[in-house]
XYZ file of C-alpha atoms in Angstrom:
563
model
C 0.000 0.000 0.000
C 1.748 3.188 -0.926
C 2.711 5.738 2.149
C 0.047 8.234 2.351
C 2.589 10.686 4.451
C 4.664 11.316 0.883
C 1.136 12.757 -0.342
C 0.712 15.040 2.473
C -2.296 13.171 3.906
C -0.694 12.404 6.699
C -3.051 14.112 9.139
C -5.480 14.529 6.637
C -8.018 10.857 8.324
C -9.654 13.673 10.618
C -13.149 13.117 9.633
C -15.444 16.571 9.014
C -16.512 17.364 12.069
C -20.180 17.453 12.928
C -23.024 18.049 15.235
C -23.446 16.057 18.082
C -26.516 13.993 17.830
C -29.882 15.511 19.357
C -30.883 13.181 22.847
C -34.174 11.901 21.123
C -31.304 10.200 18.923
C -29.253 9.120 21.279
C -32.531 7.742 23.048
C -33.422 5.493 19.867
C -29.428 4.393 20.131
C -30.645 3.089 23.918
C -33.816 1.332 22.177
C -31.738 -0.515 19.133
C -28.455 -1.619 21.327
C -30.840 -4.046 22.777
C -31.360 -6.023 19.437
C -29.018 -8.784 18.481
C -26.078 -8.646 16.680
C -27.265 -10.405 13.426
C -30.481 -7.315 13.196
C -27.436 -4.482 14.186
C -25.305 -5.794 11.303
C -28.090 -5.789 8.589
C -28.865 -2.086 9.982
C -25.498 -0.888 9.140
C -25.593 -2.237 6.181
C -28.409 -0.095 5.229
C -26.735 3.354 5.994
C -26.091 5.428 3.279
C -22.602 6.433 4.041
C -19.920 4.292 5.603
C -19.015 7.370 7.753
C -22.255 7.002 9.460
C -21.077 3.143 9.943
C -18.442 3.988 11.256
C -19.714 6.654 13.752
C -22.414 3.966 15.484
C -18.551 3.241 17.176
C -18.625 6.054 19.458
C -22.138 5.142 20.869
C -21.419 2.597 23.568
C -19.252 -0.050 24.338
C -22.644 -2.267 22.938
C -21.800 -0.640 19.162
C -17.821 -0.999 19.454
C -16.693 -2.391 16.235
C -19.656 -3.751 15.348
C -19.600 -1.676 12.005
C -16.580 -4.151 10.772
C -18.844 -6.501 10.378
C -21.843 -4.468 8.100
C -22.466 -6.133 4.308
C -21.895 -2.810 3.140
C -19.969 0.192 2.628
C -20.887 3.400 0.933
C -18.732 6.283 0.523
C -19.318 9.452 -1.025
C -17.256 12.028 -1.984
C -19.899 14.415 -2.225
C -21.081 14.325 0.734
C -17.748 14.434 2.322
C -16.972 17.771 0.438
C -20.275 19.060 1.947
C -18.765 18.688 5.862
C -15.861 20.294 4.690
C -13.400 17.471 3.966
C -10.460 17.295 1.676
C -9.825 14.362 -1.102
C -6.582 13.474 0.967
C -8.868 13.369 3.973
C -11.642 11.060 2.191
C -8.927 8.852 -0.049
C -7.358 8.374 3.767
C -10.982 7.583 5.383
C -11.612 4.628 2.758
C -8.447 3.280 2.701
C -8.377 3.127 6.624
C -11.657 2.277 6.993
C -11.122 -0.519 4.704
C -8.055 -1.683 6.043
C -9.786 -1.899 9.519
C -12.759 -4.014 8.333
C -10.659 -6.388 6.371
C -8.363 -6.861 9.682
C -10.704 -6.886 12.148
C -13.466 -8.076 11.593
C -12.799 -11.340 12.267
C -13.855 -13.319 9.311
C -17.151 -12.563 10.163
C -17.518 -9.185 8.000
C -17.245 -10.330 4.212
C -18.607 -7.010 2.696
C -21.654 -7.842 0.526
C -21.481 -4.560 -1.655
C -19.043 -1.660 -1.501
C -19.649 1.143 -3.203
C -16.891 4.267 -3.238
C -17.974 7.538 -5.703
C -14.624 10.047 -5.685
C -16.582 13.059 -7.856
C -16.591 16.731 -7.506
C -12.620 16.842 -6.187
C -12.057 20.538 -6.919
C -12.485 23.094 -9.370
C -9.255 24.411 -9.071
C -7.043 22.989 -12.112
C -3.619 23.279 -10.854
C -5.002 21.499 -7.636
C -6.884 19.142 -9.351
C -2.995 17.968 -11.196
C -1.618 17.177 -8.262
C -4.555 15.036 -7.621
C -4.258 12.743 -10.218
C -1.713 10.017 -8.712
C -2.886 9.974 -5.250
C -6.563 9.538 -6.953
C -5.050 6.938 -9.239
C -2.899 5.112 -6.902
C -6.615 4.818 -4.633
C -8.172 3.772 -7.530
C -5.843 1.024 -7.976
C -5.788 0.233 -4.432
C -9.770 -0.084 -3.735
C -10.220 -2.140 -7.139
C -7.522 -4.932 -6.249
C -9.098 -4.747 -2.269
C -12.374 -5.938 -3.707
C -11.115 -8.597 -5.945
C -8.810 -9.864 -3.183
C -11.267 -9.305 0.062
C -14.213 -11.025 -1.434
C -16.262 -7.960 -2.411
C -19.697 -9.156 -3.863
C -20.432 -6.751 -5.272
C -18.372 -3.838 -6.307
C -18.947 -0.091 -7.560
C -16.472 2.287 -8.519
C -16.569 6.168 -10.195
C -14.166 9.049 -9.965
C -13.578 11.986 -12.066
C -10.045 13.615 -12.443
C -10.681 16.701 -14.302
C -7.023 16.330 -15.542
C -6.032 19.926 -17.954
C -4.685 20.283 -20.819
C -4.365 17.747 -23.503
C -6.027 14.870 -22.468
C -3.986 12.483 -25.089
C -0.416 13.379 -24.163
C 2.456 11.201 -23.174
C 3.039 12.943 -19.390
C -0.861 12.386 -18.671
C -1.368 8.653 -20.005
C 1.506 7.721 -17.632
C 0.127 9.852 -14.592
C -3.779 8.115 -16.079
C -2.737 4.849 -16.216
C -4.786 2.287 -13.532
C -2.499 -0.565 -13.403
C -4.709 -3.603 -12.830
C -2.594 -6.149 -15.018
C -1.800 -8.180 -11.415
C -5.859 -8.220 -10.411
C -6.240 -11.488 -8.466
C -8.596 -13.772 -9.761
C -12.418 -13.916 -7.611
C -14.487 -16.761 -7.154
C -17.088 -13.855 -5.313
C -16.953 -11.042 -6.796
C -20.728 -11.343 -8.486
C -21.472 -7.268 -9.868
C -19.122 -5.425 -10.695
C -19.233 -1.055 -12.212
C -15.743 0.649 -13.275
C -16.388 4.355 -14.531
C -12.945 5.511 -14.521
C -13.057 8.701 -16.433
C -11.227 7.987 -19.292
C -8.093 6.734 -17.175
C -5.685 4.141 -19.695
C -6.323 0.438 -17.962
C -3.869 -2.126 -17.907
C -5.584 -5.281 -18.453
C -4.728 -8.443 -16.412
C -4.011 -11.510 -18.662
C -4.626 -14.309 -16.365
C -7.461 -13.420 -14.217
C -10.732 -15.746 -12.964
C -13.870 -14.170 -11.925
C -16.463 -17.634 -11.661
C -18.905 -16.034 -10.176
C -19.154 -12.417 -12.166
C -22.804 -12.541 -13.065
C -22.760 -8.908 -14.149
C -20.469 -6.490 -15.440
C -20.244 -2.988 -16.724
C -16.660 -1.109 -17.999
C -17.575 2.911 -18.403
C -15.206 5.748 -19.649
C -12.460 3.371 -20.066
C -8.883 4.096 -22.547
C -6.889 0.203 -23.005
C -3.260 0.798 -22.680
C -1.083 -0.766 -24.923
C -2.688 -2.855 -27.551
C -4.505 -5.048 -25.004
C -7.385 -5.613 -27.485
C -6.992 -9.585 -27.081
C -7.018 -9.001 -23.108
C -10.117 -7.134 -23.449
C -12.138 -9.845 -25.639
C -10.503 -12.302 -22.507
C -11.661 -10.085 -20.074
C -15.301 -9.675 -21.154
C -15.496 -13.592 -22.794
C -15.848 -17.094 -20.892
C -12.431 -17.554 -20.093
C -12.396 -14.823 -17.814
C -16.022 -15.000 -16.508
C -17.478 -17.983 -17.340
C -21.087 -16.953 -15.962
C -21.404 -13.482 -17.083
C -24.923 -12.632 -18.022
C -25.231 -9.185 -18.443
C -22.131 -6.743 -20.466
C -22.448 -3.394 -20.570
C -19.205 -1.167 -22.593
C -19.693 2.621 -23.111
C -16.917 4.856 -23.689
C -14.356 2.222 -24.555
C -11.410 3.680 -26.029
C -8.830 1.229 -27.917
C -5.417 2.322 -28.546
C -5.176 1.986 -32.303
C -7.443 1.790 -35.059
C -8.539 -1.170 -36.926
C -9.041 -3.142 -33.744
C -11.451 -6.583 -34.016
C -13.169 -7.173 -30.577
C -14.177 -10.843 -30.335
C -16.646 -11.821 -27.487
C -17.135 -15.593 -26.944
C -19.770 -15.944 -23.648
C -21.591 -18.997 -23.737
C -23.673 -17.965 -20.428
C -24.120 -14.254 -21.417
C -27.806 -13.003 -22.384
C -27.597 -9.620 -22.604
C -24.628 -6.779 -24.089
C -24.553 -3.444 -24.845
C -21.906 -1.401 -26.718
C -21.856 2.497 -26.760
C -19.112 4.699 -27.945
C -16.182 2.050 -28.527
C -13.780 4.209 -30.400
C -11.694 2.145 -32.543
C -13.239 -0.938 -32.653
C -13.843 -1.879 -36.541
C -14.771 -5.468 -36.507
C -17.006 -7.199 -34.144
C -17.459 -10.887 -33.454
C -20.036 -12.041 -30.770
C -20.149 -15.641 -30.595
C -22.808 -15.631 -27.385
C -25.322 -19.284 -27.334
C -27.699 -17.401 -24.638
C -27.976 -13.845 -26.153
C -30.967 -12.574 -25.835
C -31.028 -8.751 -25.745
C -27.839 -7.215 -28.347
C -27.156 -3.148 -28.000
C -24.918 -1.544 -30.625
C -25.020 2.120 -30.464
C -22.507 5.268 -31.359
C -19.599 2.876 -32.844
C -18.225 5.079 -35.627
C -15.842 3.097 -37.020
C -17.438 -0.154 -36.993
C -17.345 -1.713 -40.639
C -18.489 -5.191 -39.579
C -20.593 -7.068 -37.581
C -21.170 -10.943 -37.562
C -23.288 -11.798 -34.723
C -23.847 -15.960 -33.642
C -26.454 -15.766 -31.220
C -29.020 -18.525 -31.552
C -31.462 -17.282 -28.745
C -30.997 -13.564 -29.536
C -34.670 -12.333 -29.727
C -33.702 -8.044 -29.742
C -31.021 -6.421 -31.824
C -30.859 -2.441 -32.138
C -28.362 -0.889 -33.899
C -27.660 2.588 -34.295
C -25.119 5.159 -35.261
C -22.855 3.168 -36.709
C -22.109 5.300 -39.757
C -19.491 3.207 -40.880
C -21.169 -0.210 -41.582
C -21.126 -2.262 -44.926
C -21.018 -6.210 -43.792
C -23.666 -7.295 -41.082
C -24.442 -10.919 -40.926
C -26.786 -12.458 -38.187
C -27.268 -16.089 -37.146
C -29.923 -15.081 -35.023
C -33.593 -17.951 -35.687
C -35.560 -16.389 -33.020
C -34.864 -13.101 -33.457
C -38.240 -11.171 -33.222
C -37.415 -7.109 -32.544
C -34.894 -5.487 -34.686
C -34.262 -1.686 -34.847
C -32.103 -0.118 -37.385
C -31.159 3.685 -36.974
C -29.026 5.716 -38.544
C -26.627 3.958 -39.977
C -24.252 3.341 -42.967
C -24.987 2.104 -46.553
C -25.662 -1.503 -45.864
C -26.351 -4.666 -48.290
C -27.738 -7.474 -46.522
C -27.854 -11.130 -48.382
C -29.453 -12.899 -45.893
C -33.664 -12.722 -44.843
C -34.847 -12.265 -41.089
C -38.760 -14.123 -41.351
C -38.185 -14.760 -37.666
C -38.778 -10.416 -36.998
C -41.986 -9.428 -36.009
C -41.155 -6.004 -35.138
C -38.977 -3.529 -36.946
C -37.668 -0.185 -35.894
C -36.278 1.796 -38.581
C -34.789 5.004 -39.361
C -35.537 7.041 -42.819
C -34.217 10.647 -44.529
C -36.573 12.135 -46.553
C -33.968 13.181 -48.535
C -32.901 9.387 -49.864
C -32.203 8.520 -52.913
C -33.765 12.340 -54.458
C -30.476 13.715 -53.986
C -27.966 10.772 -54.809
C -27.861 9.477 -50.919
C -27.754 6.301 -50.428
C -28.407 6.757 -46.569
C -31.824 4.850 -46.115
C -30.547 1.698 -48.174
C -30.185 -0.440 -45.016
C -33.181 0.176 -44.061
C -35.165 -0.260 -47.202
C -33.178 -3.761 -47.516
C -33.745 -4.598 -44.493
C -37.847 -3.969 -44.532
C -37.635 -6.474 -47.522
C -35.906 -9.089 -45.846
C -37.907 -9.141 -42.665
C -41.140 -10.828 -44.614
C -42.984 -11.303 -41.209
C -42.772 -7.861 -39.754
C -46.185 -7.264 -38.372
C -45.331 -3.869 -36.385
C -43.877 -1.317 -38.161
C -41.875 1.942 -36.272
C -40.487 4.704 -38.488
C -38.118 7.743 -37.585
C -38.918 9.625 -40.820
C -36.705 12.968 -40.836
C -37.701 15.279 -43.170
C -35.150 17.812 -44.360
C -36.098 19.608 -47.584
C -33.665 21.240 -49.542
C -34.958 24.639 -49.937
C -36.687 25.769 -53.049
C -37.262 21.915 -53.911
C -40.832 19.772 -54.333
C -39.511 16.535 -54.714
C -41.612 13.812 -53.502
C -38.491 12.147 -51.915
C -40.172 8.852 -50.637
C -42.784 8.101 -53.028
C -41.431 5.263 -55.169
C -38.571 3.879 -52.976
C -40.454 2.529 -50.128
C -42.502 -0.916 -51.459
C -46.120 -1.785 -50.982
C -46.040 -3.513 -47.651
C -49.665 -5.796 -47.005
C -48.092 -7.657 -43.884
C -47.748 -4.396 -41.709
C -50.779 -4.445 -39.380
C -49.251 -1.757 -36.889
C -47.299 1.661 -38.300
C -46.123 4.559 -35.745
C -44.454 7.259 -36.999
C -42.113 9.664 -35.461
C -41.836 12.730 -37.662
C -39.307 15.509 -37.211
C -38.538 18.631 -39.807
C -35.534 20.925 -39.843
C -36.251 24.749 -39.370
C -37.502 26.325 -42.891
C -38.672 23.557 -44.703
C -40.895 23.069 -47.843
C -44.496 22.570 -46.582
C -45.570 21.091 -49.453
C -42.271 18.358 -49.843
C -43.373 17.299 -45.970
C -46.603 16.865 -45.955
C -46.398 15.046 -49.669
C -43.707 12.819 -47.610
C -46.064 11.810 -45.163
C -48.451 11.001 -47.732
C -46.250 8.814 -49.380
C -45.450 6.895 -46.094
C -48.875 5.856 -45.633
C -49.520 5.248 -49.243
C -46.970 2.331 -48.769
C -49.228 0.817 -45.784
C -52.867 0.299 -47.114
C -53.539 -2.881 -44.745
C -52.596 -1.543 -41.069
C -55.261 -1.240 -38.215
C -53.277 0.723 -35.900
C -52.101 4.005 -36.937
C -49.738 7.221 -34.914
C -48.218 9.887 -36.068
C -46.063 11.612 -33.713
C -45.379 15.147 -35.054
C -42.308 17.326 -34.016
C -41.947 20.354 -36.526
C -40.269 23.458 -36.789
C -41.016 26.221 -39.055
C -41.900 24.993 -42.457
C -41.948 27.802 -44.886
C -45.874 27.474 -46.594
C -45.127 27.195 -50.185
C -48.562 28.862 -51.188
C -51.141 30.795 -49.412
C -54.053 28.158 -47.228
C -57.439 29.456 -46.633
C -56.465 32.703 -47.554
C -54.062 33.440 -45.019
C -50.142 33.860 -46.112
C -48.324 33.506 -42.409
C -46.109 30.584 -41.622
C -47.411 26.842 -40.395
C -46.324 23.402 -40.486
C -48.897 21.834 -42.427
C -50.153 22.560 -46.131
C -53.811 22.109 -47.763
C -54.945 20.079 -50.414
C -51.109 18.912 -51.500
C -51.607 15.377 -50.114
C -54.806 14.981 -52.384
C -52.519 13.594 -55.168
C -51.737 10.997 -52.903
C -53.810 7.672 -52.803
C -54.427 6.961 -48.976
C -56.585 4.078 -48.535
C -56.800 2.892 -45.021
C -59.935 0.859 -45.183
C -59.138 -1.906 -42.409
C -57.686 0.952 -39.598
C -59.419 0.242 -36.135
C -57.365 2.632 -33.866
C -55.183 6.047 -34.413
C -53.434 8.269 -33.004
C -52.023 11.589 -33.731
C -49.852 13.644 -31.217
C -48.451 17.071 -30.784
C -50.663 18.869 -33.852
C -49.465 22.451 -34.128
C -50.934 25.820 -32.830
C -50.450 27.341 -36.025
C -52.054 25.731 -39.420
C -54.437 23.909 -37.218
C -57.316 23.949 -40.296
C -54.343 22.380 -42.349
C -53.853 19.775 -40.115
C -57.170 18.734 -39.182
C -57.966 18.376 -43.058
C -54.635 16.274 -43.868
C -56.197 13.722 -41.094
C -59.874 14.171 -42.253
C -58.821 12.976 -45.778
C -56.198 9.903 -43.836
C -59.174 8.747 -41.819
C -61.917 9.178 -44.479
C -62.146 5.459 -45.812
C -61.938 3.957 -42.451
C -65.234 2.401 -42.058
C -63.773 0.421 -39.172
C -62.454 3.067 -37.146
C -63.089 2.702 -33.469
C -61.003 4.676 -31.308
C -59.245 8.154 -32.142
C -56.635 10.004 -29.770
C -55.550 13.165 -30.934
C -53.396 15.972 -28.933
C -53.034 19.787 -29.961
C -51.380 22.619 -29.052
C -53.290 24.079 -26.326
C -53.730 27.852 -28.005
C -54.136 26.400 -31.616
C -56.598 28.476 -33.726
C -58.632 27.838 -36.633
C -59.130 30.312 -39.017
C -61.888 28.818 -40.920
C -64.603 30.308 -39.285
C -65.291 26.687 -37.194
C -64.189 27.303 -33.980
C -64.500 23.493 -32.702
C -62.387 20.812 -34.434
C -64.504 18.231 -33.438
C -66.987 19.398 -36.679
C -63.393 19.258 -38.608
C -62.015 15.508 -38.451
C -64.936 13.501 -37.259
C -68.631 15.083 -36.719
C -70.406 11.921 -35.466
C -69.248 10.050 -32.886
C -68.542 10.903 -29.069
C -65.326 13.152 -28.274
C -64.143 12.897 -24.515
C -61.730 15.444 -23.121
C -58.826 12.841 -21.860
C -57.302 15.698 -18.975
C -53.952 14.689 -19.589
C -52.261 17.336 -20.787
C -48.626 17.187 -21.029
C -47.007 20.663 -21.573
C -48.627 22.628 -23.862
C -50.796 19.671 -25.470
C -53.718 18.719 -24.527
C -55.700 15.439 -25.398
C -59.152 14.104 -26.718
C -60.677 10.994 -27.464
C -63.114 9.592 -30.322
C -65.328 6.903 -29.741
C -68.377 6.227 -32.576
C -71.850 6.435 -31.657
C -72.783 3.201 -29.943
């Protein structure tokens, strides 16, 4: 353990002083010393800071040491800071405290969960410099104390708020968490590591057998420790991991493959793992598959027999995706790269995908994927869109009519519809249009609409001023929604509310079948066509119910037909 005196901390285990405890408290102390042991141990073990643990101590000869043997441990910088403590001080309280319950407890006080948050240090730069190797040399410390004490589960988080250039040779040495001689666990069963963005030395030979869940956050791989990762995160290492979670992963070099073989692991998510251009998952249980925010992934072969979710998005840079996957039933696809896929998914059910408006009008090839991949997944039943519609300005090309296919098997079709400031009224609503044109056999229908300010191409209803919807445009468009039971349309504009009303009038007028309409406006929308209740607008018979749920500025109504 290194010598604390060499860091100045010397006096620095003084815990922030406080007040003394009212008598009403120290009259509930009388009431619990009475209980046995076993209750007084699980009590501790509920406190939410080990300083408080530690304090029961000083109550009577009945509490004395009985805090070395609580299941957990909690410390929080925060709330240190609060009471006027130092880091030295609190980076001297945990080691000492932990020292003391590892020596003296007996054998009887295994800690069940420790928990240590080192946040909020200072915002003093030049302070916060000579912070880093005490904070990493703790960090170091606390991590190898849980592997080696029996820790069950484990939970770890400190910022360094290191200056200057984050990437330079004299701050990846002083960054650098050395955990390459991390003793193996057969105990450790949860473990969390956010180490803001400190370089990790992976060990090569460590066990964890009983590592049931694991998550690695804000994390740089020194050296080119690629192959320890895969190890770390893959059967060899933790034969009985079920649940991976990586965000912020930073490998060393580019052009790094990442192979993860877990035969017992059923769920993983990926976020953010800069450098990383090939992916292999070879996981039997999978279940539940997260890719998100990979940049510079170009591949991704996935064998995962029981995988039954996959949602992958932001990966801008993907060509080659190939999926053993039978029983996969909910796929999402959003915003990715160009993609060809050769192989069919008749297994999906539901299907999440992500669509420009501006597609193939302009010579982008950015909805591709997801065209090819609403092809190949021939039983897709429930349908979810992100359409984005971004008009170039001056244009009134119908972007999507033509590229999306007739689709009968689609019985369910949400849309979420968002529009860049200034765009074409007519090229939006004509792109809406053209969605549902697609969908002619669906019974549930909602349109979620989030606009901006869509310059009104020519004058509606005799008024000239700006709105986000556009009369009479979509009547070119052949909507024929004859089987649709239930819709829904959410967040309808204040301005252009006539527009809007008539757009739906004309969606929902060949739906004999129609039972159930929700429909939420813009509290201080106005209709300028001399109808002051839109009720006599989109559906004149039936029963319309106020639904008094209003959620910001929108407020909703329901449509029921006349019984």
């Amino acid at each position: 353990m290194e010598s604390r005196k060499d860091d100045g901390v010397d006096e620095a285990t003084t815990q922030p002083t406080e007040p003394t405890p009212p008598a009403d408290d120290q009259a509930a102390a009388d009431l619990l010393s009475g209980l046995c042991d076993d209750v007084l141990v699980h009590i501790l073990g509920l406190t939410k800071h080990a300083r408080d643990t530690v304090r029961t101590g000083a109550l009577s000869r009945r509490w004395r040491g009985l805090w070395q043997r609580a299941p957990a441990l909690r410390f929080a910088s925060r709330r240190w800071f609060k009471c006027g403590g130092s880091p030295h001080g609190f980076i001297a309280f945990v080691d000492d405290t932990l020292a003391l319950h590892a020596v003296r407890s007996g054998g009887g006080g295994v800690l069940e969960q420790l928990v240590i948050c080192l946040l909020d240090m200072d915002n003093d730069a030049c302070h916060n410099k000579r912070l880093v190797t005490p904070s990493v040399g703790a960090a170091e410390r606390w991590i190898l104390y849980a592997a080696r004490h029996g820790v069950k589960s484990f939970h770890f988080e400190f910022e360094l708020y290191l200056p200057g250039n984050d990437d330079d040779e004299e701050n990846e040495e002083t960054r650098t968490i050395a955990l390459d001689e991390l003793p193996s666990s057969a105990k450790l069963e949860a473990m969390y590591l956010d180490l803001d963005d400190a370089w990790v030395r992976l060990p090569a030979t460590v066990v964890f057998v009983s590592l049931t869940d694991l998550a690695l956050e804000s994390i740089k791989v020194a050296g080119d420790n690629v192959l320890l990762l895969s190890r770390l995160v893959s059967s060899a290492c933790c034969p009985n991991l079920q649940k991976l979670r990586m965000w912020f992963i930073t490998l060393r070099h580019q052009q790094q493959n990442l192979l993860l073989e877990a035969g017992a692991l059923t769920e993983l998510s990926l976020y953010r793992i800069d450098g990383m251009t090939s992916l292999e998952v070879n996981t039997p249980s999978l279940r539940v598959l997260l890719v998100e925010g990979c940049d510079h992934l170009g591949s991704l072969e996935a064998s995962a027999p029981s995988l039954e979710k996959l949602h992958i998005e932001g990966c801008e840079d993907l060509e080659s995706f190939v999926a053993s996957a039978p029983r996969l039933e909910k796929l999402s696809w959003k915003k990715n790269g160009l993609l060809i896929i050769d192989q069919d998914f008749p297994s999906v059910s539901r299907l999440k995908l992500h669509l420009y408006s501006h597609g193939y009008a302009y010579g982008d090839d950015s909805n591709c994927g997801s065209i090819n991949l609403l092809q190949r997944c021939s039983s897709a039943s429930c349908l979810s869109i992100d359409l984005h519609v971004s008009m170039r300005e001056g244009h009134d090309i119908d972007t999507i009519k033509g590229w999306i296919p007739q689709v009968d098997r689609v019985r369910s079709l949400k849309a979420h519809i968002t529009s860049t400031m200034k765009q074409n009224r007519q090229c939006f609503v004509n792109c809406v249009a053209s969605l549902l044109t697609s969908f002619n056999n669906i019974r549930f229908l909602r349109l979620d609409f989030y606009c901006f300010k869509i310059q009104q191409s020519v004058p509606c209803s005799g008024s000239v001023r700006k709105s986000n919807f556009i009369c009479d445009h979509w009547k070119s468009h052949e909507i024929s929604l004859v089987h649709l039971t239930e819709a829904q349309f959410s967040r309808l504009p204040r301005t252009g509310a006539d527009c809007a009303l008539r757009f739906l009038q004309y969606v929902l007028s060949g739906a004999a079948q129609l039972q159930k309409v929700i429909i939420s406006f813009n509290q201080k929308y106005s209709l300028k066509s001399g109808c002051d209740d839109f009720r006599e607008v989109l559906l004149p018979s039936g029963t319309w119910t106020d639904c008094h749920d209003t959620i910001g500025m929108y407020r909703s109504y329901e449509w029921r037909p006349c019984q």
